[in-house]
Coordinates of C-alpha atoms (C1' of nucleotides) in Angstrom, one line a residue:
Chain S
X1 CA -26.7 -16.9 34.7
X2 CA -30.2 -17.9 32.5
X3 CA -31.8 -14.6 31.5
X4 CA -34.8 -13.4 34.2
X5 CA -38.0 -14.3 32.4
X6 CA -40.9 -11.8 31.9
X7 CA -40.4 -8.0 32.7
X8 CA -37.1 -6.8 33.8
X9 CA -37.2 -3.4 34.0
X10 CA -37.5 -3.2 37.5
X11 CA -36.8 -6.0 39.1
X12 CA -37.6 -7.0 42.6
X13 CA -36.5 -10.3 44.1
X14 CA -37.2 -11.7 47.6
X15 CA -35.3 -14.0 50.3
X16 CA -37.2 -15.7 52.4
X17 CA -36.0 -17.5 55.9
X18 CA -37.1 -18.5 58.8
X19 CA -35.4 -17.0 61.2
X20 CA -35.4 -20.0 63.5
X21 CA -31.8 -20.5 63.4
X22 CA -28.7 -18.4 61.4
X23 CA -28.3 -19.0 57.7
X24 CA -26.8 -22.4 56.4
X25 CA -24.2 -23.4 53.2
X26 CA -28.1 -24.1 52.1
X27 CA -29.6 -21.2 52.4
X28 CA -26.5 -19.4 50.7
X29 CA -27.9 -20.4 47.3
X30 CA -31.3 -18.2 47.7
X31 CA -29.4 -15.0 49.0
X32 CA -26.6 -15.5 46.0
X33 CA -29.0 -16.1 42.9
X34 CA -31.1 -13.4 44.7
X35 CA -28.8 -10.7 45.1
X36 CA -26.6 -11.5 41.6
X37 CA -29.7 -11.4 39.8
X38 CA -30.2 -7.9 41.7
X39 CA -27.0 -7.0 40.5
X40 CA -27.1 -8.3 36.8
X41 CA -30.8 -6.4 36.4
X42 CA -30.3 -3.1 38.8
X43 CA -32.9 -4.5 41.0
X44 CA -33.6 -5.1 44.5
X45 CA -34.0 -7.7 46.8
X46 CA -36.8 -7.7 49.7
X47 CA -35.1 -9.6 52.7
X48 CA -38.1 -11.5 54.7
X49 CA -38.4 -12.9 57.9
X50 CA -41.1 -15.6 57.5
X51 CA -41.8 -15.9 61.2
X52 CA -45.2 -17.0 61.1
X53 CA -44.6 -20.4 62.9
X54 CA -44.4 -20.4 66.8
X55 CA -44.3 -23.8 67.3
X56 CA -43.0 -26.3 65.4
X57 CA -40.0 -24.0 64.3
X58 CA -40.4 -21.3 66.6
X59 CA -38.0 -18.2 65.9
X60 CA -34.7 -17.5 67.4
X61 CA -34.5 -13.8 68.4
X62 CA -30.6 -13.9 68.1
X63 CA -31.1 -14.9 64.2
X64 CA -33.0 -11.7 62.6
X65 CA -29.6 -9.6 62.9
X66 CA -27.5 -13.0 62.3
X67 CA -29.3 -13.2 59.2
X68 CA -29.3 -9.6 58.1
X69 CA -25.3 -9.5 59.1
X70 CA -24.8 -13.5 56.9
X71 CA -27.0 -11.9 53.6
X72 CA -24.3 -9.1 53.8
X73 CA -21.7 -10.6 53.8
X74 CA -22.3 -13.2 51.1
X75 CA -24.2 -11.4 48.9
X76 CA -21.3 -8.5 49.2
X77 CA -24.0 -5.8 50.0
X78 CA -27.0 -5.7 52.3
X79 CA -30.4 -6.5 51.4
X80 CA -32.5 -3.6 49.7
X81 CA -35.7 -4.2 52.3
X82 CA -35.9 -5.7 55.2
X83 CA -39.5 -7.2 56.5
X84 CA -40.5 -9.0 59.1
X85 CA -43.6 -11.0 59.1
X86 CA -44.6 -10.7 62.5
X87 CA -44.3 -6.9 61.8
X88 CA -46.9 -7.2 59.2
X89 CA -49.9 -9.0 60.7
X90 CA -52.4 -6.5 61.0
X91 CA -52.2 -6.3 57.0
X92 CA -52.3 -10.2 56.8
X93 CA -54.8 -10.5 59.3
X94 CA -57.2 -7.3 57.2
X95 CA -57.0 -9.3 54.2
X96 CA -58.2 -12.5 55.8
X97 CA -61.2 -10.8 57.3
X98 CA -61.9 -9.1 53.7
X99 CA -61.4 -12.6 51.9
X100 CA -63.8 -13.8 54.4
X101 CA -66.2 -11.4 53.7
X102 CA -66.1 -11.7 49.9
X103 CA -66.4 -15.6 50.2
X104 CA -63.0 -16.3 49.2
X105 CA -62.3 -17.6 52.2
X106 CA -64.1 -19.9 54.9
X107 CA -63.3 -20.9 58.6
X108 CA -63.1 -24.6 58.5
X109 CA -64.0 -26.6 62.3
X110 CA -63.6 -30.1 61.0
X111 CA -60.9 -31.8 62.9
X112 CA -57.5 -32.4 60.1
X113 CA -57.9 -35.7 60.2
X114 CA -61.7 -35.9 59.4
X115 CA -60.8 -32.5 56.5
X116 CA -58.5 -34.8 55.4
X117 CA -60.9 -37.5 54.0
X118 CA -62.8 -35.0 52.3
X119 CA -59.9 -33.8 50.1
X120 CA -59.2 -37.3 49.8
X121 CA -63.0 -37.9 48.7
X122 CA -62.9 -34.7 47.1
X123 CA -66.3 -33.5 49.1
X124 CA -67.2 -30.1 50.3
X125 CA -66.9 -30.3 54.4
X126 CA -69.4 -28.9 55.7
X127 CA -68.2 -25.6 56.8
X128 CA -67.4 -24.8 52.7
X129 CA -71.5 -23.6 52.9
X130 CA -71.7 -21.4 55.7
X131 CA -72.5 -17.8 54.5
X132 CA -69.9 -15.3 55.0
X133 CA -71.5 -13.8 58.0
X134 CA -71.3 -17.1 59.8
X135 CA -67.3 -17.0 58.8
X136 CA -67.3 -13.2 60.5
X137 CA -68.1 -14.6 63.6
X138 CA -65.9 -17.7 63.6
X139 CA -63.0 -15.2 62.7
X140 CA -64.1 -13.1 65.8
X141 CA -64.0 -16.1 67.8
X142 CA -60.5 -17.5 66.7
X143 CA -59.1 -13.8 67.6
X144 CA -61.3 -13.7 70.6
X145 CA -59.3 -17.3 71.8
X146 CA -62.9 -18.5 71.9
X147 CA -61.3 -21.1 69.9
X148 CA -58.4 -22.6 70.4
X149 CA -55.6 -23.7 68.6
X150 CA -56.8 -26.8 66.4
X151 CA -60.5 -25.5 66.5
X152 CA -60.3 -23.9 63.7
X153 CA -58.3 -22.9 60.1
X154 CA -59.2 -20.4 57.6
X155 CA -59.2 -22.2 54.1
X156 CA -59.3 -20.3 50.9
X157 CA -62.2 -21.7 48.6
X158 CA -60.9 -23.3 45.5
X159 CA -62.1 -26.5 44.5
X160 CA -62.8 -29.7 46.0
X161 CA -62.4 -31.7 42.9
X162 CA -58.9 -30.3 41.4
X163 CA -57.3 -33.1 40.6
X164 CA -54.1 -31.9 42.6
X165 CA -55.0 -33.2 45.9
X166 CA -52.5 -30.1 47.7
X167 CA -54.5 -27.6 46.4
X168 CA -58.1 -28.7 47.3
X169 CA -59.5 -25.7 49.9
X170 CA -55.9 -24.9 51.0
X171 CA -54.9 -23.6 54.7
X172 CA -54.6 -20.3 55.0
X173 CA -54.4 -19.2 58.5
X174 CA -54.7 -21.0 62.1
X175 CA -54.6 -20.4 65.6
X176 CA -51.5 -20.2 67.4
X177 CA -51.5 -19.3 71.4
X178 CA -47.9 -20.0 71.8
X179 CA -46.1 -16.8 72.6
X180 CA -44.1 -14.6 70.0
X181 CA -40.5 -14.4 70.6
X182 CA -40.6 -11.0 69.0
X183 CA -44.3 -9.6 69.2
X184 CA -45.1 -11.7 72.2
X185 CA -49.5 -12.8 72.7
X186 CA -51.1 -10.0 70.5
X187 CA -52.3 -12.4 67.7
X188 CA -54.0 -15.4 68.1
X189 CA -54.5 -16.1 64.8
X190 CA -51.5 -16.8 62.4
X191 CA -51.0 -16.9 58.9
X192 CA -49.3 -19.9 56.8
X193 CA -46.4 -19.7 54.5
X194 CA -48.8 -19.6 51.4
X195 CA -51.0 -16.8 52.7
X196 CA -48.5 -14.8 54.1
X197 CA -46.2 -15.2 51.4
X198 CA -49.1 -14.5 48.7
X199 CA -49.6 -10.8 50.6
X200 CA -46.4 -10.2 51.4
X201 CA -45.0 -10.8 47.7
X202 CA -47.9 -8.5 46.4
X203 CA -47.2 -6.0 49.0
X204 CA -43.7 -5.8 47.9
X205 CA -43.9 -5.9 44.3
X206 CA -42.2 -8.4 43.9
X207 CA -41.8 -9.5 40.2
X208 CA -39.8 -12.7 40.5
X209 CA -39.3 -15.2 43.1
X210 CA -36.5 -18.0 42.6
X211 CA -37.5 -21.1 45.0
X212 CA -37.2 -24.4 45.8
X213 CA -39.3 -26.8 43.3
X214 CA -40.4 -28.5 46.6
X215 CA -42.6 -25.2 46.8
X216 CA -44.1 -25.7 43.1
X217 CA -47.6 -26.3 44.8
X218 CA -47.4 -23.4 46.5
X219 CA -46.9 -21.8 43.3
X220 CA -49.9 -22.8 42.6
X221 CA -52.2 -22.8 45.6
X222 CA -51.0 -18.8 45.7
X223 CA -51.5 -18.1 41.9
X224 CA -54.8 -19.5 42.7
X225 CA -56.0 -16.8 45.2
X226 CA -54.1 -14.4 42.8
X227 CA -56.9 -15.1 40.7
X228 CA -59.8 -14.5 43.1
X229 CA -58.1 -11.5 44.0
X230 CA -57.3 -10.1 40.7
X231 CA -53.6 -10.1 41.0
X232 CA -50.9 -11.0 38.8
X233 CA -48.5 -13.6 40.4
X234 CA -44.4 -13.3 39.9
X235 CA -42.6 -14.9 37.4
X236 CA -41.3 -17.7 39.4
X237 CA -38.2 -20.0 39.0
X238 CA -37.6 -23.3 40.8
X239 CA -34.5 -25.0 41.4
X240 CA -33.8 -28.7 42.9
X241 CA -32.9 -30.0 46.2
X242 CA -29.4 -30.2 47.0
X243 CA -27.1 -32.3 49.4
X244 CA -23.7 -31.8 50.3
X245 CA -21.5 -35.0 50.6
X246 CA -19.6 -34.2 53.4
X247 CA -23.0 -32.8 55.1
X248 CA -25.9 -34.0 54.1
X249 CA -29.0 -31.6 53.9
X250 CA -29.3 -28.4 55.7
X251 CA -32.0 -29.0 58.5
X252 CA -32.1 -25.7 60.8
X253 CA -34.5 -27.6 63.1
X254 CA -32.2 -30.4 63.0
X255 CA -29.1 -28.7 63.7
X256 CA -30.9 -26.9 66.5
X257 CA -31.9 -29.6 68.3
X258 CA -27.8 -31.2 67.9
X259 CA -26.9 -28.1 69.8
X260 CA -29.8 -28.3 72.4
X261 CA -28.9 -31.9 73.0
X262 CA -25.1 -31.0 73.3
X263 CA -23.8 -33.3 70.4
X264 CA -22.8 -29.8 68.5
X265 CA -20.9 -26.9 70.7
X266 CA -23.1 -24.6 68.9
X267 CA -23.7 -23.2 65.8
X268 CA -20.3 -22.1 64.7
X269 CA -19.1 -25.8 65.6
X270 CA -16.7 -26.7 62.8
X271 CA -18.8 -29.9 61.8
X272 CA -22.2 -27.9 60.7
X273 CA -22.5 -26.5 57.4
X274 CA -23.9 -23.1 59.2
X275 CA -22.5 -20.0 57.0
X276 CA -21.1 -18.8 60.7
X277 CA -19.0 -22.7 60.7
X278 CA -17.5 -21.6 56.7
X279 CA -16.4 -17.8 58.2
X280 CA -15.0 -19.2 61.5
X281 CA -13.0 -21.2 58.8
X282 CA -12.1 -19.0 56.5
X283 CA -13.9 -19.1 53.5
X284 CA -14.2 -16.2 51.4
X285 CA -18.3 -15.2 50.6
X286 CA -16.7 -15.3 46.5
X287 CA -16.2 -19.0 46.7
X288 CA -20.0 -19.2 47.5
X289 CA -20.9 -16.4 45.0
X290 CA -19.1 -18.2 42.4
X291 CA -20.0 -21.6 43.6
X292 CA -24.2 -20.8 42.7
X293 CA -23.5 -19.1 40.3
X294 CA -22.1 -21.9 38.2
X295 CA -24.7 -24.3 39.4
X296 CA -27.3 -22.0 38.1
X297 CA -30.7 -22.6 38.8
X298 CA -31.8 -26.4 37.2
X299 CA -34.8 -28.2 39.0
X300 CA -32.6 -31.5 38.8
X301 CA -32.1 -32.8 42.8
X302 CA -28.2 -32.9 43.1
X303 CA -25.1 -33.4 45.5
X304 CA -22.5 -31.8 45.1
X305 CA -18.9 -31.9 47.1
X306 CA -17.1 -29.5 49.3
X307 CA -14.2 -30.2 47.2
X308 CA -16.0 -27.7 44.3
X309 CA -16.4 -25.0 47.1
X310 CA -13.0 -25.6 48.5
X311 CA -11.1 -25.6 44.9
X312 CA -13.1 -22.1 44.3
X313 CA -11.7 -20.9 47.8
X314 CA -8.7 -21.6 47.0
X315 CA -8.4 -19.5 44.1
X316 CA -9.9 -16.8 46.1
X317 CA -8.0 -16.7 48.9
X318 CA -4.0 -17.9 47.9
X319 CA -2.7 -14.7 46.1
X320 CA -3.8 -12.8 49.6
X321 CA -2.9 -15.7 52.0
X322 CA 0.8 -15.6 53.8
X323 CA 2.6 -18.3 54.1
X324 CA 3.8 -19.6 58.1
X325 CA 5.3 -23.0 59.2
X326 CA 3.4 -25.2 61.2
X327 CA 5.2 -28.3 62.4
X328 CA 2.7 -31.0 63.6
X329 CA 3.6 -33.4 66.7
X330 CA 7.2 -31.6 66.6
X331 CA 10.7 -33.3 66.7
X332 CA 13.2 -31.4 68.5
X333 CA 17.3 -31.2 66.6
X334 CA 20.0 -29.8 67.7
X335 CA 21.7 -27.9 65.4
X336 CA 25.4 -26.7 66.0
X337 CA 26.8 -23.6 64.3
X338 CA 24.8 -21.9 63.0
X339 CA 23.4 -19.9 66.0
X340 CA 23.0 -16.5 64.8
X341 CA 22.1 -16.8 60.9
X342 CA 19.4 -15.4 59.3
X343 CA 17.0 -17.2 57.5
X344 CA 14.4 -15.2 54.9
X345 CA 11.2 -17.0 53.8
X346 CA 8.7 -15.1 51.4
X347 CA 5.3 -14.0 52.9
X348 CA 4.2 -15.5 49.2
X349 CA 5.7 -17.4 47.2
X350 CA 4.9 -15.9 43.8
X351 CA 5.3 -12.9 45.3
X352 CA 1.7 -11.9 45.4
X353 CA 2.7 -10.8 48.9
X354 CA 5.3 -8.4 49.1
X355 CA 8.4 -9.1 51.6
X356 CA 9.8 -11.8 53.6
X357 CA 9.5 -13.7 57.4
X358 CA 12.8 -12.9 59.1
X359 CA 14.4 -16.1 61.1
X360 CA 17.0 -16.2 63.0
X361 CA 18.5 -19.8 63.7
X362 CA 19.5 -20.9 67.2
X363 CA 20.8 -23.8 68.5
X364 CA 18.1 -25.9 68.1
X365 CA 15.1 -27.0 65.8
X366 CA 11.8 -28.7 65.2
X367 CA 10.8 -30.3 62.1
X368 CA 7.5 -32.9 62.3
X369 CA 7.5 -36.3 63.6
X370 CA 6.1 -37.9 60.1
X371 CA 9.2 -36.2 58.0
X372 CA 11.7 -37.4 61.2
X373 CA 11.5 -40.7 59.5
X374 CA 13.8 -39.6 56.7
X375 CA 17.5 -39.3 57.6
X376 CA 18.3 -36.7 55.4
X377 CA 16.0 -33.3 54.4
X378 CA 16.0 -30.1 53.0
X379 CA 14.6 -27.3 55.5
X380 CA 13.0 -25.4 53.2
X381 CA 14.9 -21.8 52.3
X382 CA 17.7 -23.1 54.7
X383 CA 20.0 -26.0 54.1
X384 CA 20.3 -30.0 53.8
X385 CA 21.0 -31.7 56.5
X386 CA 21.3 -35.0 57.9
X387 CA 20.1 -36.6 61.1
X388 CA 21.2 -38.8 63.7
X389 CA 20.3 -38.8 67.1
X390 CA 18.3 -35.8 67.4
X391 CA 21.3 -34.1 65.8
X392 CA 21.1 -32.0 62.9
X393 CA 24.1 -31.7 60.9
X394 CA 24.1 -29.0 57.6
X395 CA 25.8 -31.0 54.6
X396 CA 24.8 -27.9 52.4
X397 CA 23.4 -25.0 52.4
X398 CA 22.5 -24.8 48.9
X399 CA 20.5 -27.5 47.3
X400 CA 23.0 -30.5 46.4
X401 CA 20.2 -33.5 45.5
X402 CA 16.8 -34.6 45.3
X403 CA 16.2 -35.3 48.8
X404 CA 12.3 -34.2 50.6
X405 CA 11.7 -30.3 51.2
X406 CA 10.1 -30.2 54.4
X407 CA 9.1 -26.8 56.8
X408 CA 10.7 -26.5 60.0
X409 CA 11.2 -24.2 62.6
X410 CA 13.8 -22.9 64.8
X411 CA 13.3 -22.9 68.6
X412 CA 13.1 -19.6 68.9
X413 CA 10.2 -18.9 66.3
X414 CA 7.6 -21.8 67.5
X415 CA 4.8 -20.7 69.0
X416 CA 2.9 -24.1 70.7
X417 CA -0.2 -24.3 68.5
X418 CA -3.5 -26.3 68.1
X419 CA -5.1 -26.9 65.2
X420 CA -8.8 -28.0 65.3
X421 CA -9.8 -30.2 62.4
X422 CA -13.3 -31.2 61.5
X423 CA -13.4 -35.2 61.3
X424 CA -16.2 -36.6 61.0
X425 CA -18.3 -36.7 64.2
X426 CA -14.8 -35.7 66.0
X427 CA -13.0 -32.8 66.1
X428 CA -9.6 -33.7 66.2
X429 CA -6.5 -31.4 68.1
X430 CA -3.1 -31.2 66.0
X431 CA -0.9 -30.6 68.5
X432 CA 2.3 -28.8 67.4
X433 CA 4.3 -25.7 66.9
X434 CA 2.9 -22.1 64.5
X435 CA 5.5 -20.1 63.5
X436 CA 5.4 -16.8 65.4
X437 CA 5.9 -14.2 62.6
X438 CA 3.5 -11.4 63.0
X439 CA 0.5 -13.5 63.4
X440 CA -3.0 -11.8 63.5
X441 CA -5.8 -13.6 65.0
X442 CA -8.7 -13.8 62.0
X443 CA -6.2 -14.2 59.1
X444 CA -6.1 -17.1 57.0
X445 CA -2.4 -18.4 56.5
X446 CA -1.4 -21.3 53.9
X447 CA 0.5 -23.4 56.5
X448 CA 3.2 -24.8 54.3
X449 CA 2.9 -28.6 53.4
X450 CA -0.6 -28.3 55.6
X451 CA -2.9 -26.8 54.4
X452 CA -4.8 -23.7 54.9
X453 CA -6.4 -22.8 58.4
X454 CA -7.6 -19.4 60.2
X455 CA -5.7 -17.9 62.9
X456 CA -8.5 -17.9 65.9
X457 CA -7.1 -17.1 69.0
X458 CA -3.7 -16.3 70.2
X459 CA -3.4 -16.2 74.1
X460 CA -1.2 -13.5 75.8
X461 CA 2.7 -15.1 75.8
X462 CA 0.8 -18.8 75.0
X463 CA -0.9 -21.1 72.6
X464 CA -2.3 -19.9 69.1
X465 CA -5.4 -21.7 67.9
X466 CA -6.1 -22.5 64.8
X467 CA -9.2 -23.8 62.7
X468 CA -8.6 -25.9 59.7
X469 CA -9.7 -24.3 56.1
X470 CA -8.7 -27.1 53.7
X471 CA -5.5 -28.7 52.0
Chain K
rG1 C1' -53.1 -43.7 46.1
rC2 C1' -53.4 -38.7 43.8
rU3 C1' -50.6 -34.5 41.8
rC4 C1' -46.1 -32.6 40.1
rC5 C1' -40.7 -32.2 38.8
rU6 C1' -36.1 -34.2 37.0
rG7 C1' -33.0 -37.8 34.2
rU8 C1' -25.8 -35.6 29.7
rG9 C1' -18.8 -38.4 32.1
rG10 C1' -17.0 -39.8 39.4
rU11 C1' -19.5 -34.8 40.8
rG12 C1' -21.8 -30.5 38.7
rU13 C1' -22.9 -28.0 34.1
rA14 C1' -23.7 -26.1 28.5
rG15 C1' -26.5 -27.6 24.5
rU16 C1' -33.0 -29.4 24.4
rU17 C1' -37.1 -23.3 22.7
rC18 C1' -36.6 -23.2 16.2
rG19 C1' -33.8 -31.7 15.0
rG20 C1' -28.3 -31.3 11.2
rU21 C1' -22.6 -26.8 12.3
rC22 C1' -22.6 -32.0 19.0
rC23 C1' -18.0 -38.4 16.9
rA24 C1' -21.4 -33.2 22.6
rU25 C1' -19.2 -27.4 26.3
rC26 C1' -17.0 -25.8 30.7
rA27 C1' -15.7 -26.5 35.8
rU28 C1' -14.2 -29.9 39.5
rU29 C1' -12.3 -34.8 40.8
rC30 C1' -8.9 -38.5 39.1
rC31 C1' -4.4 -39.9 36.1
rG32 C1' 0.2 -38.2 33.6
rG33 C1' 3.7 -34.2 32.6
rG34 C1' 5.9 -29.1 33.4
rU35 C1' 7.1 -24.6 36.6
rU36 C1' 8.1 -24.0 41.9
rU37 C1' 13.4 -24.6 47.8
rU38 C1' 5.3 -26.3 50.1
rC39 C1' 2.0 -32.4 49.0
rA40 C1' 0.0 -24.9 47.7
rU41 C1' -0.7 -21.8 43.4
rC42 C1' 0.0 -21.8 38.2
rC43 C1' 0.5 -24.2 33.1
rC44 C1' 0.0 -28.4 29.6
rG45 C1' -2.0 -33.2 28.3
rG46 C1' -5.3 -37.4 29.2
rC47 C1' -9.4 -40.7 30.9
rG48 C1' -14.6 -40.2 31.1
rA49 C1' -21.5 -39.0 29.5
rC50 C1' -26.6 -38.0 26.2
rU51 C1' -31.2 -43.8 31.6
rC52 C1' -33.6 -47.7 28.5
rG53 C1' -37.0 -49.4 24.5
rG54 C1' -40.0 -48.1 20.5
rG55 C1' -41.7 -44.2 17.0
rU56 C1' -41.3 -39.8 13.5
rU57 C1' -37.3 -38.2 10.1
rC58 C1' -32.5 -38.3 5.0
rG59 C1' -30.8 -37.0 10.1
rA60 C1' -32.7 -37.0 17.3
rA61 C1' -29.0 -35.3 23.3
rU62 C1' -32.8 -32.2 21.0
rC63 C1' -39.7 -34.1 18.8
rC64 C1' -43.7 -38.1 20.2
rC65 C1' -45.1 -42.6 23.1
rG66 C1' -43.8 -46.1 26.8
rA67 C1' -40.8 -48.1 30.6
rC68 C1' -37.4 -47.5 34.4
rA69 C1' -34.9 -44.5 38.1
rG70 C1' -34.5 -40.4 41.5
rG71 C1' -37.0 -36.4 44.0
rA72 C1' -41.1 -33.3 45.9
rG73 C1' -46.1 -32.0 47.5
rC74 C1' -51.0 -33.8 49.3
rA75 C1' -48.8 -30.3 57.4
rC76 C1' -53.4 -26.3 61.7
rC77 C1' -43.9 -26.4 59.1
rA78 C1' -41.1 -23.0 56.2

RNA sequence: GCUCCUGUGGUGUAGUUCGGUCCAUCAUUCCGGGUUUUCAUCCCGGCGACUCGGGUUCGAAUCCCGACAGGAGCACCA
């Protein structure tokens, strides 16, 4: 990773969500460059709850210890601090009344639309003269619910005439009466991103904050009541917007509202790129680690591939994943002599894994439908044979030609299986048999020939279901 | 419209600060080969790029100007 600019010698770095759903493949970047940075510099990062908004992406109670649980898990430790906005609004809502006082700030009455003409104009509204005890009382009133919501905004004073239109007499606070899920009617008054984050990052100390570039004007608009304030802001980083072929972007609000309508099952369903979908599935949090890591931090808007993420899992996971069979849309054989032997398969192939699965044959066995077609096969560690009529017949047991390895399974180790595979807008069912060799529900096998998938549930005496990793 | 950011192979990325050592790094994909009783892993090899046009210079991926392309902000969202 780029060297930190500015001071390092105590470093303290910040993650900000809204908690108004869990943590996506999205969000995994900011806890990743975050907490590595942490790592590489012995610092700390502050974990933040920007729950300021109870409207248009009201919180989710569930997702503050969703959150907190996710950042552990991929960063590898947990967060250094944890804050919650909502915890901290008697000190946002002090320096608003102070800013007030000092003229920093005014309360602005003009309807959006009509304030929105005079930054367009670049005029003063009207309310930019009123004298700070006049603001007093229109702060007392917005508290009060005298006004209500859309009455009023605090704006911090900066200039009507920057030629940045976004930071003209910026939004600093407005009136919310919608309920808090998590500190119910007390305030009245909420803070925006940019004032809240402005405090909250001073509060903190924090010395370096690693955002999206879409937030480059909030850069600004914060550095500028930095200034009237007296405060030094962060050294701040920026990097691009990123898309994920196979999902798209990383709407929370979006993927919410899937759920709510019933198009997603919720949000572990295998098709959303939700950190809680890539555990269900079994990726490891050092493909994701690794995966930032070598993106770095460049403000260039990219797409990337799950292909990346699932070659880095790979190498992860395969020296600690055991090998099973799993024999899709099965083809039952006959297989006549061979009743009682013994058939050893390695747990790992390279031996990562110490020790071997134990078979023993039976009279009969299943190999898939698509490798049926071929009239002669290897079972793999067991024999060639030939096929006619659901017959099996061993030719050799050692290997005598060329002919397809396939995996198999004999009657007696085939535990009916269903393995769910993201498709698209489907989720599609492979039917078929799991071999039933000490199988653990939450490990993540390499299904020979298949692919790897995660072992989710295994019913009493039934069915074992599996959800699909990658090939 | 205003403000801002970014343009290196299919996808990402290094190099751009202080122009030459860059006929451009690495990863991944793809193609070919090897190991392997998995179409996995591992190993080897290969294809493939500096957006365009001017300018400065002995010399430009790197500096300057312009164009073009993509993206973002101008929310009483984060």
């Amino acid at each position: 990773m780029k060297a930190l600019p500015g001071d390092t010698s105590s470093v303290v770095l910040r993650f900000a969500p809204n908690p108004n759903g869990p943590l996506t493949l999205g969000h995994s970047r900011g806890v990743v460059i975050n907490s590595e940075y942490a790592k590489l510099y012995d610092g700390k990062v502050v974990l933040r709850f920007d729950d300021t908004d109870t409207k248009v992406k009201p919180p989710l109670s569930d997702a503050y210890q969703w959150i907190e649980e996710e950042y552990g898990w991929l960063a590898g430790r947990p967060a250094d601090i944890v804050v919650r906005a909502s915890d901290r609004m008697p000190i946002y809502l002090e320096y608003a009344a102070s800013m007030l006082a000092d003229g920093h700030c005014y309360v602005c009455r003009c309807p959006a639309a009509e304030f929105r003409s005079f930054r367009e104009s670049k005029e003063d509204c009207p309310c930019r003269s009123k004298d700070a005890s006049e603001n007093l009382s229109d702060w007392k009133s917005m508290n009060d619910g005298v006004l209500v919501e859309g009455e009023a905004v605090v704006r911090v004073r900066t200039d009507m005439t920057l030629p940045n239109p976004a930071l003209r007499d910026w939004p600093a606070l407005r009136i919310q009466h919608t309920p808090h899920p998590m500190v119910g009617e007390q305030y009245r008054v909420w803070p925006l991103l940019d004032f809240q984050s402005a405090i909250e990052d001073y509060a903190q100390g924090v010395t370096h904050i690693v955002r999206g570039k879409d937030l480059m004007d909030s850069t600004r608009k914060q550095t500028l009541m930095y200034e009237k304030l007296g405060w030094e802001y962060p050294e701040t980083l920026y990097w691009g917007r990123v898309k994920v072929h196979e999902f798209g972007g990383f709407s929370t609000s979006s993927m919410r509202a899937s759920i709510e309508d019933g198009d997603r099952d919720g949000w572990e369903d295998l098709r959303l790129p939700t950190i809680q979908s890539l555990r269900r599935r079994g990726f490891d949090a050092r493909a994701l680690r690794d995966f930032w890591v070598e993106l770095g931090i460049t403000q260039k808007d990219i797409s990337v591939s799950m292909q990346t993420i699932e070659s880095l899992n790979s190498r992860a996971i395969d020296a600690v994943a055991e090998r099973r069979s799993f024999v899709a849309s099965p083809v039952r054989l006959s297989i006549e002599g061979y009743e009682s032997v013994a058939v050893d398969s390695p747990r790992h192939p390279d031996g990562e894994i110490p020790g071997s699965r134990g078979w023993v044959l039976g009279g009969a066995i299943y190999i898939q439908k698509s490798d049926s077609v071929s009239s002669s096969l290897r079972l793999k560690e067991f024999a060639d044979i030939s096929i006619s009529d659901s017959k099996a017949d061993v030719e050799s047991l050692d290997r005598s030609d060329n002919r397809p390895i396939v995996q198999w399974l004999p009657e007696g180790m085939a535990r009916e299986a269903v393995l769910f595979m993201p498709q698209g807008e489907e989720i599609a069912e492979v039917e078929g048999f799991l071999e039933d060799f000490e199988l653990q529900v939450g490990q993540v096998y390499q299904l020979e020939r298949v692919g790897f998938a995660r072992l989710e549930r295994l019913a009493q005496g039934g069915g074992a279901e599996l959800v699909w990793l990658h090939s």
